[in-house]
Structures are given as C-alpha cells and as structure tokens.
C-alpha positions as protocol buffer text, in pm:
chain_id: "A"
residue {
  index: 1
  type: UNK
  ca { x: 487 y: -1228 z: -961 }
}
residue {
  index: 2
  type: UNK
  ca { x: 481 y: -1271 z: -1344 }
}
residue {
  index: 3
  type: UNK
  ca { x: 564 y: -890 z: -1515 }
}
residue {
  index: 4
  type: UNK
  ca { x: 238 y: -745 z: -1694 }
}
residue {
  index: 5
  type: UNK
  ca { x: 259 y: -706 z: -2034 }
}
residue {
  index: 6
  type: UNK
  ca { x: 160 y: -361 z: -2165 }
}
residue {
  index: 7
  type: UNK
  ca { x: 127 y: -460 z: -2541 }
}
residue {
  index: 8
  type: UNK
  ca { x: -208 y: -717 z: -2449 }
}
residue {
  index: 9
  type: UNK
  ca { x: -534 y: -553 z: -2398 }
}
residue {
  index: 10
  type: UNK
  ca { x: -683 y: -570 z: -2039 }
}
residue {
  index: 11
  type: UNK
  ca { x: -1009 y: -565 z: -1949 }
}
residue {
  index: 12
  type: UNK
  ca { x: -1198 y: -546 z: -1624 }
}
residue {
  index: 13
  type: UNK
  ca { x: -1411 y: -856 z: -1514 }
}
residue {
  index: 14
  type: UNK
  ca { x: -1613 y: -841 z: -1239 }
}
residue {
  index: 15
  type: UNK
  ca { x: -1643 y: -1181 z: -978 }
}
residue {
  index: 16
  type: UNK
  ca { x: -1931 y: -1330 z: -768 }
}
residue {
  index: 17
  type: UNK
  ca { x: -1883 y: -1242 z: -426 }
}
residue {
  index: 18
  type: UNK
  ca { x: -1560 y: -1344 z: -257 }
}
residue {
  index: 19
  type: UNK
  ca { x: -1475 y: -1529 z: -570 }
}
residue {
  index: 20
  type: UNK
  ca { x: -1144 y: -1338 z: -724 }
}
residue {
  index: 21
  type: UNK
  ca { x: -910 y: -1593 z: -617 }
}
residue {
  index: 22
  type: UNK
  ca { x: -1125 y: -1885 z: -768 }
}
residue {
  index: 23
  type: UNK
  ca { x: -1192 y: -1666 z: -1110 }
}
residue {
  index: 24
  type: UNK
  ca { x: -847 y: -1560 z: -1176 }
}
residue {
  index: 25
  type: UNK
  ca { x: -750 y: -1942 z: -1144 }
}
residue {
  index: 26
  type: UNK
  ca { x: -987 y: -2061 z: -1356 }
}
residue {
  index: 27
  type: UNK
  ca { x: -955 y: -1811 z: -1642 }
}
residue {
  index: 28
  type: UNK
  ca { x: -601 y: -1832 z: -1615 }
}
residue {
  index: 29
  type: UNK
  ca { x: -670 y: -2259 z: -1654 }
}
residue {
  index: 30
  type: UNK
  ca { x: -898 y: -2137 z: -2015 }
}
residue {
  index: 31
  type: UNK
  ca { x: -571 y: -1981 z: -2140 }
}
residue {
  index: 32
  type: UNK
  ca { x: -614 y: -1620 z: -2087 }
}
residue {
  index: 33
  type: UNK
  ca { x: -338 y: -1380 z: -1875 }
}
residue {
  index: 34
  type: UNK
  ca { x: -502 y: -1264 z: -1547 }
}
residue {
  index: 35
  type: UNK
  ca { x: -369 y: -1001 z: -1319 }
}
residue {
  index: 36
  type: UNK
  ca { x: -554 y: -996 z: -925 }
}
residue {
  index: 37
  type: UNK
  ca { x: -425 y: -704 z: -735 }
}
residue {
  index: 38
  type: UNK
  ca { x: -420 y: -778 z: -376 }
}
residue {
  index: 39
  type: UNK
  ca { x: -290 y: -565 z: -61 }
}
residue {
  index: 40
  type: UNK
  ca { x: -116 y: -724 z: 253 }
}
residue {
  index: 41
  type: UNK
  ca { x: -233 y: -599 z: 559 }
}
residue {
  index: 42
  type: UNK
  ca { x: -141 y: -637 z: 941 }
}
residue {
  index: 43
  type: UNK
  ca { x: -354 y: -711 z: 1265 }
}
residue {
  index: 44
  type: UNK
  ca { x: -239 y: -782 z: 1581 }
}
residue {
  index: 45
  type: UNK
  ca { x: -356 y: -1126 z: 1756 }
}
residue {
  index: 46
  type: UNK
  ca { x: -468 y: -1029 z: 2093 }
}
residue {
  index: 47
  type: UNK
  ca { x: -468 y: -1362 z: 2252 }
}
residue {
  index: 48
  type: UNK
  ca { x: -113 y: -1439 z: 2143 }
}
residue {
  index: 49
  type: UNK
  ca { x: 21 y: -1098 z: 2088 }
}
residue {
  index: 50
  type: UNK
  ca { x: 175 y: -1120 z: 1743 }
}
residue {
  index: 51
  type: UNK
  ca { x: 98 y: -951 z: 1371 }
}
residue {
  index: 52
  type: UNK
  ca { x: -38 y: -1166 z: 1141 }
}
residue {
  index: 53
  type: UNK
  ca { x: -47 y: -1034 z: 790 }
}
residue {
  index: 54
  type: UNK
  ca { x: -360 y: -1100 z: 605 }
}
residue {
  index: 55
  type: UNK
  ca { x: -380 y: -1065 z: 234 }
}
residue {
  index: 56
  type: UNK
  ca { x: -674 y: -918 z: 91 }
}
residue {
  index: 57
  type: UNK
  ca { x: -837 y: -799 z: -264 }
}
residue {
  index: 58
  type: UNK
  ca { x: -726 y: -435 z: -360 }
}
residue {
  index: 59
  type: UNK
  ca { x: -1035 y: -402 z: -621 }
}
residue {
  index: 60
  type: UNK
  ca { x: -1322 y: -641 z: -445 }
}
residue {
  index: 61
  type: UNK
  ca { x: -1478 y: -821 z: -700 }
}
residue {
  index: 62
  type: UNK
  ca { x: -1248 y: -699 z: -950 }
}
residue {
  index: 63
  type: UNK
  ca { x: -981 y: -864 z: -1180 }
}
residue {
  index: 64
  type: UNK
  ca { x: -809 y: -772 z: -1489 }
}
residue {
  index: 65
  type: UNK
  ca { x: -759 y: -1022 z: -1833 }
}
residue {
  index: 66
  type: UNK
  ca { x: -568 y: -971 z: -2060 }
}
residue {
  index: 67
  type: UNK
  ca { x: -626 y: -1021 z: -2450 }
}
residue {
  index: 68
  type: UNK
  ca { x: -389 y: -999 z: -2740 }
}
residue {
  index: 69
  type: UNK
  ca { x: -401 y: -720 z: -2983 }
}
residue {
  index: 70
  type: UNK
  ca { x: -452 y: -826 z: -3314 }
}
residue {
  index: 71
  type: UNK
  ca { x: -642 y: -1111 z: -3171 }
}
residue {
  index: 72
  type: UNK
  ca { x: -980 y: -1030 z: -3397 }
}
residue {
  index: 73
  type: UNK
  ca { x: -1209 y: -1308 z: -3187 }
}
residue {
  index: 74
  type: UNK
  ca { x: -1216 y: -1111 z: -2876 }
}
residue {
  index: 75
  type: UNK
  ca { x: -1260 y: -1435 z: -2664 }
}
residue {
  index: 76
  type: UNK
  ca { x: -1535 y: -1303 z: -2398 }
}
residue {
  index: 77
  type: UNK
  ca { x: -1777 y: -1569 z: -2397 }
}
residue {
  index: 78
  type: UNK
  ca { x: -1478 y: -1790 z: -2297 }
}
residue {
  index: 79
  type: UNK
  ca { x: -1406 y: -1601 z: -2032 }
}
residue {
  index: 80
  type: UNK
  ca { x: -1768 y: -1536 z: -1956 }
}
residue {
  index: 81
  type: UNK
  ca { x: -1813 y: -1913 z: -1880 }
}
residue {
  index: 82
  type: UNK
  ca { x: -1576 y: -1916 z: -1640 }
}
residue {
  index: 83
  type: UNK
  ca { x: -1648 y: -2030 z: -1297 }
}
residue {
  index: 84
  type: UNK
  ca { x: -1675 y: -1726 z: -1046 }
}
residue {
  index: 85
  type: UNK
  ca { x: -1712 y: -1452 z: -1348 }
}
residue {
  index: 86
  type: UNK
  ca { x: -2003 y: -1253 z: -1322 }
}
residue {
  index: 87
  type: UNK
  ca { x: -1961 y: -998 z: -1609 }
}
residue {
  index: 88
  type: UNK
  ca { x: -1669 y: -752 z: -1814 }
}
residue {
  index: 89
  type: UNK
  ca { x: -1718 y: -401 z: -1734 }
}
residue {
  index: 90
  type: UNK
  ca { x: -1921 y: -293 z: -2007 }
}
residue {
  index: 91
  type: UNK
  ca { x: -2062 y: 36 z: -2198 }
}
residue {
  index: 92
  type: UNK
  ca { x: -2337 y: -19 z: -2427 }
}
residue {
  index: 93
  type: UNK
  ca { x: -2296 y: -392 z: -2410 }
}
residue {
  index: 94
  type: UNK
  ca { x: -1960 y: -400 z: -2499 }
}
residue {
  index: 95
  type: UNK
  ca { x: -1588 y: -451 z: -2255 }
}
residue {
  index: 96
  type: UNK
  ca { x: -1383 y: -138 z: -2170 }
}
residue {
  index: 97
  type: UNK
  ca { x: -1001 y: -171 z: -2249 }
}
residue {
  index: 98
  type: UNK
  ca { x: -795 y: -64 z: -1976 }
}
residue {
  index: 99
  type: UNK
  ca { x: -459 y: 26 z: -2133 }
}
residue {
  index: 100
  type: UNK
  ca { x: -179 y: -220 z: -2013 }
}
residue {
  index: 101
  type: UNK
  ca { x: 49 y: 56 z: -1887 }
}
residue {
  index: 102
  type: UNK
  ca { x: -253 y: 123 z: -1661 }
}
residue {
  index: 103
  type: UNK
  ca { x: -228 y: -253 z: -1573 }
}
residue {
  index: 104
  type: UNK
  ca { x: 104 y: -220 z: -1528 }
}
residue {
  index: 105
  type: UNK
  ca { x: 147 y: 67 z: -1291 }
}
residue {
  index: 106
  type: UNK
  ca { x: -85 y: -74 z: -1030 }
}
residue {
  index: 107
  type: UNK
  ca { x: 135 y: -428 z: -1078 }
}
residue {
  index: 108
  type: UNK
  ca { x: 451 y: -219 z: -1043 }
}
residue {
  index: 109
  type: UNK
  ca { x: 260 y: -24 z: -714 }
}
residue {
  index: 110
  type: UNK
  ca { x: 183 y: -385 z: -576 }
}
residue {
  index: 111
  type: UNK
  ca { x: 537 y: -488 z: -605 }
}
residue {
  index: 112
  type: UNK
  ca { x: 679 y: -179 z: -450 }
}
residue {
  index: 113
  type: UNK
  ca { x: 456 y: -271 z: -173 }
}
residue {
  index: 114
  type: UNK
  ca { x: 241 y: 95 z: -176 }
}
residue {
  index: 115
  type: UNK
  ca { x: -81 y: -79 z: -123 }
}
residue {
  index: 116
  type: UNK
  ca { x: 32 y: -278 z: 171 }
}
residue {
  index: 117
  type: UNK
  ca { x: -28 y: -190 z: 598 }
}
residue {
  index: 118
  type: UNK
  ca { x: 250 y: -419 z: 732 }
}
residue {
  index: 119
  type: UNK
  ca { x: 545 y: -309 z: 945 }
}
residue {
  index: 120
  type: UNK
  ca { x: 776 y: -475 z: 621 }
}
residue {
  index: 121
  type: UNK
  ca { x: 616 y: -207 z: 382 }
}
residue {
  index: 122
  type: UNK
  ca { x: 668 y: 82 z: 581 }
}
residue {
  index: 123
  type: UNK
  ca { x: 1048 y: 47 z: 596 }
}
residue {
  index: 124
  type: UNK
  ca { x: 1065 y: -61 z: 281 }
}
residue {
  index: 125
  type: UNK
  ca { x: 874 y: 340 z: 195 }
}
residue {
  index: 126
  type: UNK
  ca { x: 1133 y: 414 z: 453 }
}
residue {
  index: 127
  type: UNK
  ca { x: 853 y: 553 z: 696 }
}
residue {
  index: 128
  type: UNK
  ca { x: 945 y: 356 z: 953 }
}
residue {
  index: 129
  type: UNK
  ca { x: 1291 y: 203 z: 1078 }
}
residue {
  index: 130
  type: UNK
  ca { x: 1305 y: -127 z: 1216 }
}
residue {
  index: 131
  type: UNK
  ca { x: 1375 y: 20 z: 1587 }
}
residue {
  index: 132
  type: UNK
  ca { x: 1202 y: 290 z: 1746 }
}
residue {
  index: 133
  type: UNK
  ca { x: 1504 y: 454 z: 1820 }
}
residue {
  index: 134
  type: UNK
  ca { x: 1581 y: 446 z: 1482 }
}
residue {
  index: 135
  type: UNK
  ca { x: 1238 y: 569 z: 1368 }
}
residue {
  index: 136
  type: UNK
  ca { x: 1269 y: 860 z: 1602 }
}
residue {
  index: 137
  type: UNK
  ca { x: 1599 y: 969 z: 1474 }
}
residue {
  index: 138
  type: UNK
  ca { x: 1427 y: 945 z: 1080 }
}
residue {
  index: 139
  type: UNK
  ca { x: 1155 y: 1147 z: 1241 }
}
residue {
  index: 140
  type: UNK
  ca { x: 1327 y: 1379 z: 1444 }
}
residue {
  index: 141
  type: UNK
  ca { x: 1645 y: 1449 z: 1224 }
}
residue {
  index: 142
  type: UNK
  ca { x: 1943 y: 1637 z: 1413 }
}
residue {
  index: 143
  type: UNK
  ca { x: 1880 y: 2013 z: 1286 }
}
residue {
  index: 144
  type: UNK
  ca { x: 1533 y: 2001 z: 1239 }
}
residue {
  index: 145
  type: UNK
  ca { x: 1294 y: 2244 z: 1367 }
}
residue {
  index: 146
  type: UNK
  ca { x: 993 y: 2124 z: 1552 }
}
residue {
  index: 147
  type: UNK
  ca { x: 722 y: 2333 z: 1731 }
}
residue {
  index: 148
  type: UNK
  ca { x: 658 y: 2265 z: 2120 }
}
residue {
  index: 149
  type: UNK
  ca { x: 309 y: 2184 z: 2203 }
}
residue {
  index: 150
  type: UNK
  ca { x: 260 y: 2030 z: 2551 }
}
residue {
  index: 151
  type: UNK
  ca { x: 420 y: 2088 z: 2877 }
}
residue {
  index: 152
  type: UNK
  ca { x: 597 y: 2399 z: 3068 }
}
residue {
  index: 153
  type: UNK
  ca { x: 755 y: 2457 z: 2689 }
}
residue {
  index: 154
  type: UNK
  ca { x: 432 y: 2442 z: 2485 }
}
residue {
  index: 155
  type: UNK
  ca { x: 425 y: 2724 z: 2207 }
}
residue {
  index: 156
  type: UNK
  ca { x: 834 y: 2729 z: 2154 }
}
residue {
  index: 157
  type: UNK
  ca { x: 1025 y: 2643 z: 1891 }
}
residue {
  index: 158
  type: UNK
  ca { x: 1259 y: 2349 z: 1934 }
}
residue {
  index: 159
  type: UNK
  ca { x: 1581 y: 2292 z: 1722 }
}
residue {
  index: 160
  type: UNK
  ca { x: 1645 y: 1859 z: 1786 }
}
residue {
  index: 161
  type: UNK
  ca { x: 1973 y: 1773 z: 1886 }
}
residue {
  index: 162
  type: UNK
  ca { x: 1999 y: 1363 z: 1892 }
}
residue {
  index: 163
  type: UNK
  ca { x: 1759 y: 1103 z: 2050 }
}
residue {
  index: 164
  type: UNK
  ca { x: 1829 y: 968 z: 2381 }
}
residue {
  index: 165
  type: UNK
  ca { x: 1850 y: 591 z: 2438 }
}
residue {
  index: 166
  type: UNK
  ca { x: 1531 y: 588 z: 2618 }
}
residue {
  index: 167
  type: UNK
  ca { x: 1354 y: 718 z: 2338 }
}
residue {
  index: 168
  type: UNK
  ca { x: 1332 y: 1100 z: 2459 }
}
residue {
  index: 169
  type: UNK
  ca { x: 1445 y: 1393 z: 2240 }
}
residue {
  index: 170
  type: UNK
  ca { x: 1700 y: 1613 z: 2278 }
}
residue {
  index: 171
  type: UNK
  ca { x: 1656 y: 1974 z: 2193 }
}
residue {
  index: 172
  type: UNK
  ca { x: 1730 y: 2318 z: 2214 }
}
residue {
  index: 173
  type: UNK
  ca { x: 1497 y: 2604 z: 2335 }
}
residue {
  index: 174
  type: UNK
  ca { x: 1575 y: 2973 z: 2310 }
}
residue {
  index: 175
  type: UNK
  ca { x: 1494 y: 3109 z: 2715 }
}
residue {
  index: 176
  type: UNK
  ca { x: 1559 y: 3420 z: 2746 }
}
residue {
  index: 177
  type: UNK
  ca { x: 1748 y: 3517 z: 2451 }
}
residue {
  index: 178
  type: UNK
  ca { x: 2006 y: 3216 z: 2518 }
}
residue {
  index: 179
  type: UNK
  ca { x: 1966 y: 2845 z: 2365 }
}
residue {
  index: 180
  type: UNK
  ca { x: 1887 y: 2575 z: 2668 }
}
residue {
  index: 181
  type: UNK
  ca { x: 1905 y: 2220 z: 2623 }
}
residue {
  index: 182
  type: UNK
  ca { x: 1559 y: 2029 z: 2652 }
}
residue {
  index: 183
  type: UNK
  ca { x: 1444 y: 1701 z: 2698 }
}
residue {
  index: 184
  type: UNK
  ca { x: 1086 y: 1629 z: 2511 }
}
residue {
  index: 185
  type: UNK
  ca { x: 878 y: 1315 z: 2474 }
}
residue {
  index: 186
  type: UNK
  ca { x: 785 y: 1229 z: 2110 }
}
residue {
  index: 187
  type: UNK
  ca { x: 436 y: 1345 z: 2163 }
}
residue {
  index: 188
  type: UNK
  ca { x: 504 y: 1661 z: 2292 }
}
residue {
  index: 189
  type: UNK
  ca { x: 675 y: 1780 z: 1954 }
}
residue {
  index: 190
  type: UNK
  ca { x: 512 y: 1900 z: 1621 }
}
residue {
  index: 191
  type: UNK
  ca { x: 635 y: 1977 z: 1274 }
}
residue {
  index: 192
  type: UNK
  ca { x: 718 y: 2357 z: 1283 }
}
C-alpha cells in the first residue's frame, strides 16, 4: 500500500452505493491521491469447510482525496465529475479537511491489520497462536490465577500449572488448607 502523506489536505467524498472501489479508481485516473480504507474479514464455507477472507469497505460509501496545500484551485469540481462520486462532505456548502495525520493513522491501523476478523490478524495482535495448544498456554499462562466456575470446583480459585496435550488445564486448588492438582476444561475457568 502506497504511505499517506500527512502534508496534502484530505477530504472526505462520499460514493454512490457500492461504488468506492470504482470512485477511488477513477479519481485516482483524474490525478488526485485517494486513500479507500477497507477491512478483511473471515467466513467459513459450509459446503467445503474452509475460511475465505472477504474484503470489505471500512467507511461504506466513504473515501478520502487528497489535495496539495498551497494548491489555491481547490480542484473539487474535478473530482466532483468523477464517475461513482456523489458529493465531499460539506458544511455550509463547502469540503471539510480531515488532517492527514488523521488520514494517516487509520492507513497505519489498516496496515497493522486492527480493522481486520481473520485468523492472520489475530496472531499478528498476538490474540491468538497458530495452535490451540498454543493459544491456551497465551491464555492460560503458568502462574496465573483464574477463578473456577463450573463443575464439583466451581467458586475456587485456581493457580494454572501447564496445558495438557489434549488441550485440558492443569491447575492447582487449595482443599482443605493443602494445594491439589486439578484438571479443568477451558470453559470451566474465568479470569480471577
């Protein structure tokens, strides 16, 4: 993706329906910088049983353009004409600047994949690992207290120990004044 540059000013142009992708391309083709913000997200194919990610817009019907400073023109009615523009955000008749380090941060938020529901985003936040063993063990961290809250266990506290290979934790329960090893499903702990 090409880097936003903070010195132009942006402004906010609203598309015809389902028309960002075919706006942005076409003022881009009249000369102008264009920046369409877009999240990824994932669905599972029932049929075949795989994710497919599906890119969508972040802003529907929204882009940004962006304008040079000291350009005194102010080149809207180029931008206007283009195919799939509706309008600029206005007040009183006239565009809003966005400020490009506004412009910027959401680019920089797209990159770093915040605005994206795929599997690949979440370990990339480092939410999820790419095993479920793994994402157990960043969940339930060796030393971490967690609070019991189904079974023959339900309103102790629980102290994790490691996670098993089948996916079960390992923890320690204080019965009767002593600590007792434990073995919990996922679901049947709770941050303390």
């Amino acid at each position: 993706m090409k880097p936003i540059d903070p010195e132009k000013i942006w402004y906010v142009v609203r598309c015809n329906i389902n028309c960002e992708a075919k706006a942005s391309d076409n003022i881009r083709l009249a000369g102008f910088d264009v920046y369409y913000p877009r999240q990824r997200i994932e669905k599972k194919h029932r049929r075949h049983n795989t994710y497919l990610v599906k890119e969508r817009p972040l802003m529907i019907s929204y882009i940004f353009v962006g304008m040079p400073k000291n350009d005194k023109l102010q080149h809207f009615g180029f931008v206007r004409a283009c195919e799939g523009v509706e309008k600029f955000l206005e007040y009183q008749g006239k565009p809003i600047p966005v400020p490009g380090r506004d412009v910027q941060a959401i680019h920089e938020a797209e990159v770093d994949m915040r605005f994206d529901d795929t599997r690949a985003a979440r370990i990339h936040r480092k939410e999820e690992a790419k095993t479920i063993k793994a994402t157990l063990e960043m969940k339930y961290a060796r030393g971490k207290e967690f609070a019991v809250i189904d079974g023959p266990f339900a309103s102790f506290h629980a102290i994790v120990e490691e996670v098993t290979k089948s996916g079960n934790i390992k923890a320690m329960v204080s019965l009767f004044g002593r600590l007792t090893s434990v073995e919990f499903e996922a679901a049947q702990l709770s941050a303390a």
